[in-house]
PDB file of C-alpha atoms and ligand atoms in Angstrom:
ATOM      1  CA  MET A   1      47.892 -97.220 -27.787  1.00  0.00           C
ATOM      2  CA  PRO A   2      47.292 -98.376 -31.385  1.00  0.00           C
ATOM      3  CA  GLN A   3      50.354 -98.164 -33.756  1.00  0.00           C
ATOM      4  CA  PRO A   4      51.030 -95.145 -36.038  1.00  0.00           C
ATOM      5  CA  MET A   5      50.568 -95.627 -39.946  1.00  0.00           C
ATOM      6  CA  GLU A   6      51.520 -93.958 -42.830  1.00  0.00           C
ATOM      7  CA  LEU A   7      49.035 -91.511 -43.741  1.00  0.00           C
ATOM      8  CA  ALA A   8      47.654 -90.854 -47.950  1.00  0.00           C
ATOM      9  CA  TYR A   9      48.486 -87.809 -49.110  1.00  0.00           C
ATOM     10  CA  GLU A  10      48.728 -85.621 -52.059  1.00  0.00           C
ATOM     11  CA  GLU A  11      51.506 -83.611 -52.788  1.00  0.00           C
ATOM     12  CA  ARG A  12      52.390 -80.914 -55.522  1.00  0.00           C
ATOM     13  CA  GLY A  13      55.695 -78.697 -55.983  1.00  0.00           C
ATOM     14  CA  SER A  14      59.471 -79.107 -54.956  1.00  0.00           C
ATOM     15  CA  GLY A  15      61.104 -77.773 -52.204  1.00  0.00           C
ATOM     16  CA  PRO A  16      60.826 -77.795 -48.510  1.00  0.00           C
ATOM     17  CA  VAL A  17      57.756 -79.429 -47.251  1.00  0.00           C
ATOM     18  CA  LEU A  18      54.443 -77.383 -46.145  1.00  0.00           C
ATOM     19  CA  LEU A  19      51.748 -79.898 -45.025  1.00  0.00           C
ATOM     20  CA  PHE A  20      48.256 -79.459 -44.274  1.00  0.00           C
ATOM     21  CA  ILE A  21      45.964 -81.160 -42.106  1.00  0.00           C
ATOM     22  CA  HIS A  22      42.396 -81.136 -42.520  1.00  0.00           C
ATOM     23  CA  GLY A  23      39.108 -80.417 -39.993  1.00  0.00           C
ATOM     24  CA  PHE A  24      36.027 -82.177 -39.117  1.00  0.00           C
ATOM     25  CA  PRO A  25      34.737 -84.243 -41.130  1.00  0.00           C
ATOM     26  CA  PHE A  26      36.872 -83.129 -43.975  1.00  0.00           C
ATOM     27  CA  ASP A  27      39.453 -84.917 -46.026  1.00  0.00           C
ATOM     28  CA  ARG A  28      42.713 -83.880 -47.921  1.00  0.00           C
ATOM     29  CA  THR A  29      40.778 -82.748 -50.927  1.00  0.00           C
ATOM     30  CA  MET A  30      39.626 -79.226 -49.033  1.00  0.00           C
ATOM     31  CA  TRP A  31      43.499 -77.763 -49.869  1.00  0.00           C
ATOM     32  CA  VAL A  32      44.050 -79.522 -53.357  1.00  0.00           C
ATOM     33  CA  PRO A  33      42.422 -76.798 -55.967  1.00  0.00           C
ATOM     34  CA  GLN A  34      43.628 -73.889 -53.922  1.00  0.00           C
ATOM     35  CA  GLN A  35      46.613 -74.141 -51.516  1.00  0.00           C
ATOM     36  CA  LEU A  36      48.755 -77.125 -52.763  1.00  0.00           C
ATOM     37  CA  ALA A  37      48.024 -75.599 -56.335  1.00  0.00           C
ATOM     38  CA  GLY A  38      48.622 -71.931 -55.436  1.00  0.00           C
ATOM     39  CA  LEU A  39      51.708 -72.651 -53.191  1.00  0.00           C
ATOM     40  CA  ALA A  40      53.629 -75.827 -54.878  1.00  0.00           C
ATOM     41  CA  LYS A  41      55.482 -72.562 -56.518  1.00  0.00           C
ATOM     42  CA  ILE A  42      57.401 -72.258 -52.897  1.00  0.00           C
ATOM     43  CA  ARG A  43      57.523 -75.552 -51.191  1.00  0.00           C
ATOM     44  CA  THR A  44      56.417 -79.289 -51.768  1.00  0.00           C
ATOM     45  CA  ALA A  45      52.883 -78.786 -50.616  1.00  0.00           C
ATOM     46  CA  VAL A  46      51.213 -82.029 -49.408  1.00  0.00           C
ATOM     47  CA  ALA A  47      47.902 -82.401 -47.988  1.00  0.00           C
ATOM     48  CA  VAL A  48      47.063 -85.868 -46.003  1.00  0.00           C
ATOM     49  CA  ASP A  49      44.601 -87.608 -45.167  1.00  0.00           C
ATOM     50  CA  LEU A  50      43.867 -88.424 -41.399  1.00  0.00           C
ATOM     51  CA  ARG A  51      42.986 -91.980 -40.616  1.00  0.00           C
ATOM     52  CA  GLY A  52      39.646 -93.249 -41.752  1.00  0.00           C
ATOM     53  CA  HIS A  53      39.222 -90.465 -43.870  1.00  0.00           C
ATOM     54  CA  GLY A  54      39.722 -89.549 -47.555  1.00  0.00           C
ATOM     55  CA  LEU A  55      42.175 -92.624 -48.775  1.00  0.00           C
ATOM     56  CA  SER A  56      43.459 -93.755 -45.789  1.00  0.00           C
ATOM     57  CA  GLU A  57      42.602 -96.670 -43.849  1.00  0.00           C
ATOM     58  CA  VAL A  58      40.616 -96.578 -40.391  1.00  0.00           C
ATOM     59  CA  MET A  59      42.987 -99.508 -38.847  1.00  0.00           C
ATOM     60  CA  SER A  60      43.166 -99.196 -34.945  1.00  0.00           C
ATOM     61  CA  GLY A  61      39.411-100.333 -34.597  1.00  0.00           C
ATOM     62  CA  GLY A  62      38.329 -96.875 -35.174  1.00  0.00           C
ATOM     63  CA  ASP A  63      40.081 -95.787 -31.610  1.00  0.00           C
ATOM     64  CA  PHE A  64      41.431 -92.719 -32.598  1.00  0.00           C
ATOM     65  CA  SER A  65      43.420 -89.869 -30.255  1.00  0.00           C
ATOM     66  CA  MET A  66      44.872 -86.095 -31.456  1.00  0.00           C
ATOM     67  CA  ASP A  67      48.061 -87.798 -30.228  1.00  0.00           C
ATOM     68  CA  LEU A  68      47.766 -91.050 -32.421  1.00  0.00           C
ATOM     69  CA  PHE A  69      46.801 -88.639 -35.498  1.00  0.00           C
ATOM     70  CA  ALA A  70      50.103 -86.598 -35.025  1.00  0.00           C
ATOM     71  CA  ASP A  71      51.987 -89.682 -34.768  1.00  0.00           C
ATOM     72  CA  ASP A  72      50.542 -90.517 -37.738  1.00  0.00           C
ATOM     73  CA  VAL A  73      51.603 -87.480 -39.729  1.00  0.00           C
ATOM     74  CA  ALA A  74      54.968 -87.770 -37.987  1.00  0.00           C
ATOM     75  CA  LYS A  75      55.648 -91.319 -39.766  1.00  0.00           C
ATOM     76  CA  THR A  76      54.088 -89.817 -42.762  1.00  0.00           C
ATOM     77  CA  LEU A  77      56.740 -87.266 -42.868  1.00  0.00           C
ATOM     78  CA  ASP A  78      59.242 -90.387 -42.680  1.00  0.00           C
ATOM     79  CA  ALA A  79      57.541 -91.877 -45.532  1.00  0.00           C
ATOM     80  CA  ILE A  80      57.383 -88.309 -47.280  1.00  0.00           C
ATOM     81  CA  GLY A  81      62.015 -87.923 -46.208  1.00  0.00           C
ATOM     82  CA  ALA A  82      61.157 -84.681 -44.934  1.00  0.00           C
ATOM     83  CA  ASP A  83      63.007 -84.104 -41.055  1.00  0.00           C
ATOM     84  CA  LYS A  84      61.237 -80.696 -40.746  1.00  0.00           C
ATOM     85  CA  ALA A  85      58.018 -79.635 -41.958  1.00  0.00           C
ATOM     86  CA  ASP A  86      56.085 -75.871 -42.111  1.00  0.00           C
ATOM     87  CA  ILE A  87      52.747 -77.807 -40.539  1.00  0.00           C
ATOM     88  CA  ALA A  88      49.807 -76.346 -41.430  1.00  0.00           C
ATOM     89  CA  GLY A  89      46.306 -77.351 -39.312  1.00  0.00           C
ATOM     90  CA  LEU A  90      42.845 -76.164 -39.801  1.00  0.00           C
ATOM     91  CA  SER A  91      40.282 -76.992 -36.633  1.00  0.00           C
ATOM     92  CA  MET A  92      40.882 -80.506 -35.635  1.00  0.00           C
ATOM     93  CA  GLY A  93      44.028 -80.172 -37.292  1.00  0.00           C
ATOM     94  CA  GLY A  94      44.906 -77.480 -35.268  1.00  0.00           C
ATOM     95  CA  TYR A  95      43.999 -80.146 -32.087  1.00  0.00           C
ATOM     96  CA  VAL A  96      46.601 -82.072 -34.374  1.00  0.00           C
ATOM     97  CA  LEU A  97      49.165 -79.585 -34.446  1.00  0.00           C
ATOM     98  CA  PHE A  98      49.069 -79.059 -30.699  1.00  0.00           C
ATOM     99  CA  SER A  99      49.562 -82.710 -30.009  1.00  0.00           C
ATOM    100  CA  LEU A 100      52.457 -82.973 -32.935  1.00  0.00           C
ATOM    101  CA  TRP A 101      54.317 -79.899 -31.159  1.00  0.00           C
ATOM    102  CA  ARG A 102      54.556 -82.008 -27.583  1.00  0.00           C
ATOM    103  CA  ARG A 103      55.375 -85.155 -28.962  1.00  0.00           C
ATOM    104  CA  HIS A 104      57.685 -84.497 -32.246  1.00  0.00           C
ATOM    105  CA  PRO A 105      58.649 -80.857 -31.647  1.00  0.00           C
ATOM    106  CA  ASP A 106      61.738 -81.865 -33.386  1.00  0.00           C
ATOM    107  CA  ARG A 107      59.715 -82.132 -37.065  1.00  0.00           C
ATOM    108  CA  VAL A 108      58.134 -79.240 -36.664  1.00  0.00           C
ATOM    109  CA  ARG A 109      59.909 -76.044 -38.770  1.00  0.00           C
ATOM    110  CA  SER A 110      56.925 -73.612 -38.307  1.00  0.00           C
ATOM    111  CA  LEU A 111      53.291 -73.852 -37.184  1.00  0.00           C
ATOM    112  CA  ILE A 112      50.711 -72.218 -39.367  1.00  0.00           C
ATOM    113  CA  PHE A 113      46.853 -73.008 -36.830  1.00  0.00           C
ATOM    114  CA  ILE A 114      43.755 -72.300 -38.997  1.00  0.00           C
ATOM    115  CA  ASP A 115      40.415 -71.307 -37.607  1.00  0.00           C
ATOM    116  CA  THR A 116      41.117 -73.400 -34.616  1.00  0.00           C
ATOM    117  CA  LYS A 117      41.577 -73.028 -30.751  1.00  0.00           C
ATOM    118  CA  ALA A 118      43.862 -74.214 -27.588  1.00  0.00           C
ATOM    119  CA  GLU A 119      41.304 -74.625 -25.398  1.00  0.00           C
ATOM    120  CA  ALA A 120      39.860 -78.115 -24.125  1.00  0.00           C
ATOM    121  CA  ASP A 121      36.011 -79.209 -24.548  1.00  0.00           C
ATOM    122  CA  SER A 122      33.862 -77.447 -21.983  1.00  0.00           C
ATOM    123  CA  ASP A 123      31.724 -80.424 -20.141  1.00  0.00           C
ATOM    124  CA  GLU A 124      28.888 -79.341 -22.707  1.00  0.00           C
ATOM    125  CA  ALA A 125      30.767 -79.178 -25.462  1.00  0.00           C
ATOM    126  CA  LYS A 126      32.026 -83.170 -24.481  1.00  0.00           C
ATOM    127  CA  ALA A 127      28.292 -84.349 -24.412  1.00  0.00           C
ATOM    128  CA  GLY A 128      27.976 -82.250 -27.697  1.00  0.00           C
ATOM    129  CA  ARG A 129      30.444 -84.720 -28.802  1.00  0.00           C
ATOM    130  CA  GLU A 130      28.882 -88.013 -27.432  1.00  0.00           C
ATOM    131  CA  LYS A 131      25.557 -87.044 -28.768  1.00  0.00           C
ATOM    132  CA  THR A 132      27.327 -86.450 -32.551  1.00  0.00           C
ATOM    133  CA  ALA A 133      28.900 -90.008 -32.174  1.00  0.00           C
ATOM    134  CA  GLU A 134      25.523 -91.249 -31.149  1.00  0.00           C
ATOM    135  CA  THR A 135      23.704 -89.570 -34.040  1.00  0.00           C
ATOM    136  CA  VAL A 136      26.202 -90.184 -36.736  1.00  0.00           C
ATOM    137  CA  SER A 137      25.979 -94.301 -35.443  1.00  0.00           C
ATOM    138  CA  GLU A 138      22.632 -94.051 -35.465  1.00  0.00           C
ATOM    139  CA  GLN A 139      21.569 -91.715 -38.918  1.00  0.00           C
ATOM    140  CA  GLY A 140      24.795 -91.374 -40.649  1.00  0.00           C
ATOM    141  CA  MET A 141      25.836 -88.069 -42.229  1.00  0.00           C
ATOM    142  CA  GLN A 142      23.305 -86.310 -43.062  1.00  0.00           C
ATOM    143  CA  PRO A 143      22.332 -85.034 -39.692  1.00  0.00           C
ATOM    144  CA  ILE A 144      25.699 -83.560 -39.058  1.00  0.00           C
ATOM    145  CA  TYR A 145      25.826 -81.875 -42.535  1.00  0.00           C
ATOM    146  CA  ASP A 146      22.306 -80.306 -41.863  1.00  0.00           C
ATOM    147  CA  SER A 147      23.465 -79.021 -38.548  1.00  0.00           C
ATOM    148  CA  LEU A 148      27.394 -78.131 -39.204  1.00  0.00           C
ATOM    149  CA  GLY A 149      27.304 -77.275 -42.771  1.00  0.00           C
ATOM    150  CA  PRO A 150      25.634 -73.988 -42.757  1.00  0.00           C
ATOM    151  CA  LYS A 151      27.805 -73.106 -39.548  1.00  0.00           C
ATOM    152  CA  VAL A 152      31.085 -73.522 -41.568  1.00  0.00           C
ATOM    153  CA  VAL A 153      30.460 -71.017 -44.151  1.00  0.00           C
ATOM    154  CA  GLY A 154      30.707 -67.586 -43.437  1.00  0.00           C
ATOM    155  CA  SER A 155      28.098 -64.875 -45.241  1.00  0.00           C
ATOM    156  CA  SER A 156      29.045 -65.087 -48.773  1.00  0.00           C
ATOM    157  CA  PRO A 157      30.014 -68.942 -49.975  1.00  0.00           C
ATOM    158  CA  SER A 158      30.129 -70.108 -53.387  1.00  0.00           C
ATOM    159  CA  ILE A 159      28.740 -72.650 -54.901  1.00  0.00           C
ATOM    160  CA  GLU A 160      31.673 -74.569 -55.477  1.00  0.00           C
ATOM    161  CA  VAL A 161      32.790 -74.194 -51.745  1.00  0.00           C
ATOM    162  CA  GLN A 162      29.196 -75.302 -50.796  1.00  0.00           C
ATOM    163  CA  ASP A 163      29.341 -78.266 -53.006  1.00  0.00           C
ATOM    164  CA  LYS A 164      32.977 -79.514 -51.955  1.00  0.00           C
ATOM    165  CA  LEU A 165      31.913 -79.225 -48.064  1.00  0.00           C
ATOM    166  CA  LYS A 166      28.763 -81.134 -49.001  1.00  0.00           C
ATOM    167  CA  GLN A 167      30.755 -84.022 -50.575  1.00  0.00           C
ATOM    168  CA  MET A 168      33.322 -84.157 -48.095  1.00  0.00           C
ATOM    169  CA  MET A 169      30.954 -84.236 -45.251  1.00  0.00           C
ATOM    170  CA  LEU A 170      28.560 -86.584 -46.721  1.00  0.00           C
ATOM    171  CA  ASP A 171      31.820 -89.022 -47.963  1.00  0.00           C
ATOM    172  CA  THR A 172      33.003 -89.636 -44.207  1.00  0.00           C
ATOM    173  CA  ALA A 173      32.192 -92.820 -42.627  1.00  0.00           C
ATOM    174  CA  PRO A 174      29.915 -92.147 -39.831  1.00  0.00           C
ATOM    175  CA  GLU A 175      32.240 -94.795 -37.563  1.00  0.00           C
ATOM    176  CA  VAL A 176      35.388 -92.252 -38.490  1.00  0.00           C
ATOM    177  CA  ALA A 177      33.154 -89.437 -37.662  1.00  0.00           C
ATOM    178  CA  ALA A 178      32.291 -90.803 -33.969  1.00  0.00           C
ATOM    179  CA  ALA A 179      35.709 -91.789 -33.346  1.00  0.00           C
ATOM    180  CA  ASP A 180      36.528 -87.850 -34.294  1.00  0.00           C
ATOM    181  CA  ALA A 181      34.234 -86.424 -32.467  1.00  0.00           C
ATOM    182  CA  LEU A 182      35.199 -88.688 -29.219  1.00  0.00           C
ATOM    183  CA  ALA A 183      38.881 -88.183 -30.182  1.00  0.00           C
ATOM    184  CA  MET A 184      38.279 -84.527 -30.102  1.00  0.00           C
ATOM    185  CA  ARG A 185      36.235 -84.549 -26.387  1.00  0.00           C
ATOM    186  CA  ASP A 186      39.521 -86.145 -24.946  1.00  0.00           C
ATOM    187  CA  ARG A 187      41.863 -83.719 -26.227  1.00  0.00           C
ATOM    188  CA  ALA A 188      44.157 -81.976 -24.331  1.00  0.00           C
ATOM    189  CA  ASP A 189      44.132 -78.669 -23.009  1.00  0.00           C
ATOM    190  CA  SER A 190      46.841 -76.508 -25.172  1.00  0.00           C
ATOM    191  CA  THR A 191      46.476 -73.208 -24.038  1.00  0.00           C
ATOM    192  CA  VAL A 192      49.403 -74.107 -21.445  1.00  0.00           C
ATOM    193  CA  ASP A 193      51.463 -74.890 -24.251  1.00  0.00           C
ATOM    194  CA  LEU A 194      50.998 -71.561 -26.017  1.00  0.00           C
ATOM    195  CA  PRO A 195      53.767 -69.563 -24.428  1.00  0.00           C
ATOM    196  CA  ASN A 196      56.685 -72.866 -24.864  1.00  0.00           C
ATOM    197  CA  ILE A 197      56.330 -72.838 -28.673  1.00  0.00           C
ATOM    198  CA  THR A 198      59.666 -71.643 -29.946  1.00  0.00           C
ATOM    199  CA  VAL A 199      59.006 -72.318 -33.040  1.00  0.00           C
ATOM    200  CA  PRO A 200      57.561 -69.392 -35.992  1.00  0.00           C
ATOM    201  CA  VAL A 201      54.319 -69.660 -35.826  1.00  0.00           C
ATOM    202  CA  LEU A 202      51.351 -67.862 -38.359  1.00  0.00           C
ATOM    203  CA  TRP A 203      47.336 -68.162 -36.831  1.00  0.00           C
ATOM    204  CA  LEU A 204      44.936 -67.603 -39.509  1.00  0.00           C
ATOM    205  CA  HIS A 205      41.399 -67.041 -38.850  1.00  0.00           C
ATOM    206  CA  GLY A 206      38.106 -66.222 -40.842  1.00  0.00           C
ATOM    207  CA  GLU A 207      36.486 -62.985 -39.828  1.00  0.00           C
ATOM    208  CA  GLU A 208      33.508 -64.481 -39.766  1.00  0.00           C
ATOM    209  CA  ASP A 209      34.036 -67.892 -38.093  1.00  0.00           C
ATOM    210  CA  ALA A 210      31.312 -68.713 -36.122  1.00  0.00           C
ATOM    211  CA  LEU A 211      31.732 -71.845 -34.325  1.00  0.00           C
ATOM    212  CA  MET A 212      35.051 -70.282 -33.046  1.00  0.00           C
ATOM    213  CA  PRO A 213      35.228 -66.556 -32.720  1.00  0.00           C
ATOM    214  CA  ILE A 214      38.307 -64.872 -33.748  1.00  0.00           C
ATOM    215  CA  ASP A 215      38.497 -62.668 -30.631  1.00  0.00           C
ATOM    216  CA  GLY A 216      39.445 -65.878 -28.806  1.00  0.00           C
ATOM    217  CA  ALA A 217      41.981 -67.277 -31.112  1.00  0.00           C
ATOM    218  CA  ARG A 218      43.514 -63.341 -31.504  1.00  0.00           C
ATOM    219  CA  ALA A 219      44.038 -63.942 -27.814  1.00  0.00           C
ATOM    220  CA  SER A 220      45.481 -67.315 -27.723  1.00  0.00           C
ATOM    221  CA  ALA A 221      47.846 -66.232 -30.669  1.00  0.00           C
ATOM    222  CA  ALA A 222      49.166 -62.993 -28.605  1.00  0.00           C
ATOM    223  CA  LYS A 223      50.383 -65.701 -25.922  1.00  0.00           C
ATOM    224  CA  ILE A 224      52.743 -67.303 -28.225  1.00  0.00           C
ATOM    225  CA  PRO A 225      55.808 -65.474 -28.483  1.00  0.00           C
ATOM    226  CA  GLY A 226      56.467 -63.769 -31.551  1.00  0.00           C
ATOM    227  CA  ALA A 227      53.081 -65.118 -33.639  1.00  0.00           C
ATOM    228  CA  ARG A 228      51.698 -63.606 -36.653  1.00  0.00           C
ATOM    229  CA  PHE A 229      48.316 -63.161 -36.716  1.00  0.00           C
ATOM    230  CA  VAL A 230      46.398 -62.608 -39.783  1.00  0.00           C
ATOM    231  CA  SER A 231      42.383 -62.476 -40.106  1.00  0.00           C
ATOM    232  CA  ILE A 232      40.631 -63.610 -43.558  1.00  0.00           C
ATOM    233  CA  SER A 233      38.180 -61.623 -44.791  1.00  0.00           C
ATOM    234  CA  LYS A 234      34.743 -62.933 -46.450  1.00  0.00           C
ATOM    235  CA  GLY A 235      35.989 -66.219 -44.630  1.00  0.00           C
ATOM    236  CA  GLY A 236      34.114 -68.175 -42.161  1.00  0.00           C
ATOM    237  CA  HIS A 237      35.370 -71.708 -39.999  1.00  0.00           C
ATOM    238  CA  VAL A 238      37.072 -73.152 -43.701  1.00  0.00           C
ATOM    239  CA  ALA A 239      38.559 -69.461 -44.576  1.00  0.00           C
ATOM    240  CA  PRO A 240      40.768 -71.299 -46.403  1.00  0.00           C
ATOM    241  CA  MET A 241      38.423 -72.454 -49.314  1.00  0.00           C
ATOM    242  CA  GLU A 242      36.306 -69.436 -49.208  1.00  0.00           C
ATOM    243  CA  ASN A 243      39.329 -66.856 -49.067  1.00  0.00           C
ATOM    244  CA  PRO A 244      41.942 -68.966 -50.879  1.00  0.00           C
ATOM    245  CA  ASP A 245      44.164 -65.785 -52.487  1.00  0.00           C
ATOM    246  CA  ALA A 246      44.324 -64.347 -49.174  1.00  0.00           C
ATOM    247  CA  THR A 247      44.953 -67.454 -47.077  1.00  0.00           C
ATOM    248  CA  ASN A 248      47.427 -68.287 -49.839  1.00  0.00           C
ATOM    249  CA  ALA A 249      49.324 -64.687 -49.391  1.00  0.00           C
ATOM    250  CA  ALA A 250      49.378 -64.660 -46.013  1.00  0.00           C
ATOM    251  CA  ILE A 251      51.092 -68.451 -45.809  1.00  0.00           C
ATOM    252  CA  ALA A 252      53.368 -67.422 -48.835  1.00  0.00           C
ATOM    253  CA  ASP A 253      54.154 -64.076 -46.644  1.00  0.00           C
ATOM    254  CA  PHE A 254      55.040 -65.838 -43.212  1.00  0.00           C
ATOM    255  CA  LEU A 255      57.115 -68.406 -45.178  1.00  0.00           C
ATOM    256  CA  LYS A 256      59.061 -66.069 -46.951  1.00  0.00           C
ATOM    257  CA  SER A 257      59.844 -64.224 -43.464  1.00  0.00           C
ATOM    258  CA  LEU A 258      61.486 -67.133 -41.969  1.00  0.00           C
TER     259      LEU A 258
HETATM  260  C1  MLT B   1      36.410 -79.012 -37.391  1.00  0.00           C
HETATM  261  O1  MLT B   1      36.289 -78.340 -38.091  1.00  0.00           O
HETATM  262  O2  MLT B   1      37.473 -79.477 -37.363  1.00  0.00           O
HETATM  263  C2  MLT B   1      35.644 -79.016 -35.759  1.00  0.00           C
HETATM  264  O3  MLT B   1      34.814 -78.166 -35.996  1.00  0.00           O
HETATM  265  C3  MLT B   1      36.286 -78.956 -34.866  1.00  0.00           C
HETATM  266  C4  MLT B   1      35.781 -79.236 -33.679  1.00  0.00           C
HETATM  267  O4  MLT B   1      34.626 -79.850 -33.595  1.00  0.00           O
HETATM  268  O5  MLT B   1      35.668 -78.619 -32.522  1.00  0.00           O
END
């Protein structure tokens, strides 16, 4: 497996580390104006760029995996000087959380799953990943933005959120998006881990998430001992961007309870 690397990150605030991992095909900036600014009062809020995204180098010849992403996060915690952190991941970032829990449980104080799922890809979904990798390699990011852009938001996204999503998606290098897609295709089934998670868990889910419907998420969260589940109104698959006040309040409330 390729060597883990230190990721680029942005931080605000002081105190124990609360680290955010973005989804596909996004970068750290999805968290900056709202979660980093809003939660800096109670934590050192950190948002990382997964390898190849934002300001992080690609490395590893584009051979990505959720395990490698998780090892990168652990190495970045070393760089930040944090033994443990509260770690939040949205969608693909949630897949990284499951790997992190399996590989580096000692680095996790609590887990915050957001608009994600525990299941592995079906055969049909795996074929879709290959198609995505092929499409971006041949045509760049525009077709992915055209097809995925409208599906990641709920019914009332602001212009700012739509612009930000467009910018992140079109700024992602096609070879990075292709490598992400193949890494997601190959990710493990994490449903077996749900009953074995022993740290505090918050699961946040947009009520209007069209990519990962909320009922499946609620059922997964119910299998994690003691997990707290909070639905985010006026939120789709990127609920923290669409309804930051509800998201930040749920996270702050959860962290206060630890
Ligand atoms: C994401 O937002 O990270 C993706 O929708 C995850 C996926 O495609 O499975």
